[in-house]
CSV table of C-alpha atoms in Angstrom, one decimal:
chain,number,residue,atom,x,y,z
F,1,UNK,CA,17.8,-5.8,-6.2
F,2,UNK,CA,18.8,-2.5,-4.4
F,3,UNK,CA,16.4,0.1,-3.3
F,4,UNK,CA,18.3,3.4,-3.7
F,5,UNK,CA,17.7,6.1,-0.8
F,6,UNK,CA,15.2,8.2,-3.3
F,7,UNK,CA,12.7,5.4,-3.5
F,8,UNK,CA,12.8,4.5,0.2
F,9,UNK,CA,12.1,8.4,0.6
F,10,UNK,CA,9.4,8.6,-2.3
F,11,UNK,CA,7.6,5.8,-0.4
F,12,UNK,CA,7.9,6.9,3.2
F,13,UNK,CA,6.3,10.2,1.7
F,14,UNK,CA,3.4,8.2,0.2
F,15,UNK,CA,3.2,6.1,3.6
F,16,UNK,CA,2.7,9.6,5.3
F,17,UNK,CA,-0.3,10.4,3.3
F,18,UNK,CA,-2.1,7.8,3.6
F,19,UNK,CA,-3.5,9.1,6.9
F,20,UNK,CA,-4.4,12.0,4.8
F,21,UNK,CA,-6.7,10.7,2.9
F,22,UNK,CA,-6.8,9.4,-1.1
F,23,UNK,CA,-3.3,10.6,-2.9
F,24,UNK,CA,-3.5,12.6,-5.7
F,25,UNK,CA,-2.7,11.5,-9.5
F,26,UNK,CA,-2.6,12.6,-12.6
F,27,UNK,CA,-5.2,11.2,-14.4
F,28,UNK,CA,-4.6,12.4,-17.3
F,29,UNK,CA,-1.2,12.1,-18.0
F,30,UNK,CA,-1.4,8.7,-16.6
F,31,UNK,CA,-4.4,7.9,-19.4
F,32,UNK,CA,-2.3,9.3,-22.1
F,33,UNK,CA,0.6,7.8,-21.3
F,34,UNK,CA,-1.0,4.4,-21.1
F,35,UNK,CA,-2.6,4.6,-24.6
F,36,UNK,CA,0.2,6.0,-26.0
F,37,UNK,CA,1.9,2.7,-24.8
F,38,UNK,CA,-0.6,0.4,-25.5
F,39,UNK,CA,-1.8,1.5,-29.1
F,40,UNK,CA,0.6,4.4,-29.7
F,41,UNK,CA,-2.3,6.2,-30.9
F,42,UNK,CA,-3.6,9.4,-29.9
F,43,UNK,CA,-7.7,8.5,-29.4
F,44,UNK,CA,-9.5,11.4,-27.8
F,45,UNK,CA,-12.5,8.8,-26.6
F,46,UNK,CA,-10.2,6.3,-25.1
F,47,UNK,CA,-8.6,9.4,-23.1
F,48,UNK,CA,-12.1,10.9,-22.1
F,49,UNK,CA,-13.3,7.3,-21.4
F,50,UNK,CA,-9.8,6.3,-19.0
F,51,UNK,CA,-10.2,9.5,-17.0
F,52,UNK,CA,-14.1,8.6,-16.5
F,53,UNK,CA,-13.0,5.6,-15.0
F,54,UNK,CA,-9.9,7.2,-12.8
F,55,UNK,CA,-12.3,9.9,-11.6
F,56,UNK,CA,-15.1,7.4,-10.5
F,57,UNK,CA,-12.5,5.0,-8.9
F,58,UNK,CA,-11.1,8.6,-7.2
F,59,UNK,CA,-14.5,9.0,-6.3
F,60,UNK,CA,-15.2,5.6,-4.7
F,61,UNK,CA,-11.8,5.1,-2.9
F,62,UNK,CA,-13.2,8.7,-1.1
F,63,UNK,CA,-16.2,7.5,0.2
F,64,UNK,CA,-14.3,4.3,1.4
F,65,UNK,CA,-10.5,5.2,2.6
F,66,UNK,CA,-11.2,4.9,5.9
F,67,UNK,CA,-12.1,1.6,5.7
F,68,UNK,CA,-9.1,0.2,4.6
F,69,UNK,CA,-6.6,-0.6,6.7
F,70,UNK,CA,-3.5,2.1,7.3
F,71,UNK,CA,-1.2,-1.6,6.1
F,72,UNK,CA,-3.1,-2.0,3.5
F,73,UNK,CA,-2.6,1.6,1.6
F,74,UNK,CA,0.9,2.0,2.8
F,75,UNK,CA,1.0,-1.3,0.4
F,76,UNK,CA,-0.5,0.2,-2.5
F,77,UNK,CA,-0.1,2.9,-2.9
F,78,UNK,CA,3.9,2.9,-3.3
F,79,UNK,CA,3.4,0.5,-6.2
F,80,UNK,CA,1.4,3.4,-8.0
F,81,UNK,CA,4.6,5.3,-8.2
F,82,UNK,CA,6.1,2.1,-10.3
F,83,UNK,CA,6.1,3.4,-13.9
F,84,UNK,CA,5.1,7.0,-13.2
F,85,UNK,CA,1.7,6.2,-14.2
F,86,UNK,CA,-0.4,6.0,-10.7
F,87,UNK,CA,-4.3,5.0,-11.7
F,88,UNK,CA,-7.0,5.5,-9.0
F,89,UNK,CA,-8.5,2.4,-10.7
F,90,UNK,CA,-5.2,-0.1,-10.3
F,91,UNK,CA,-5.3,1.2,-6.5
F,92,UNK,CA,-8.6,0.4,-6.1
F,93,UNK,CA,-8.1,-2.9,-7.2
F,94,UNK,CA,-4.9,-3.6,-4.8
F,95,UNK,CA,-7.1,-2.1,-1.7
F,96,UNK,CA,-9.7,-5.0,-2.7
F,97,UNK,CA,-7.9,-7.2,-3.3
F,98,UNK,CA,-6.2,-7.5,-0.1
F,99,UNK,CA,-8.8,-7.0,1.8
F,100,UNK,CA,-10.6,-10.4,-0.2
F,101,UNK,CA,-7.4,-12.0,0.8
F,102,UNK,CA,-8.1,-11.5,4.5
């Protein structure tokens, strides 16, 4: 599978902020998106509830970025770009579980 020259440029981009700290996403498009592709619904609750979660998760990974290891989020975080639909929460979850793996 070829990488075209755009990807390779969106990820060294992410790569270069993950010495700034946690990247930004938008959590609500990302939660709308998602539940318009899982139920194809438009349900306020599950909206307010998914961006509860994305916030807390935002939230948690910056009290505990520095802890992870520069590898580690230049990792991650370029598989948030995948699908246009980054989630603090999904990131979370790759940062942990590499760092179980260890």
């Amino acid at each position: 599978m070829a990488i075209s020259v755009s990807m390779i440029a969106l990820s060294s981009q992410l790569v270069v902020a993950v010495a700034n700290g946690v990247p930004v996403f938008d959590v609500t498009r990302t939660c709308k998106l998602d539940l318009a592709a899982t139920a194809g619904l438009s349900d306020t609750q599950s909206v307010n509830a998914c961006i509860r979660d994305e916030k807390r998760a935002q939230r948690q990974l910056g009290s505990q970025w520095s802890k992870y290891p520069a590898s580690s989020k230049a990792q991650c975080i370029p598989q948030e770009s995948v699908g246009r639909t980054p989630s603090y929460v999904s990131l979370q979850t790759c940062l942990q579980m590499i760092q179980w793996a260890r």
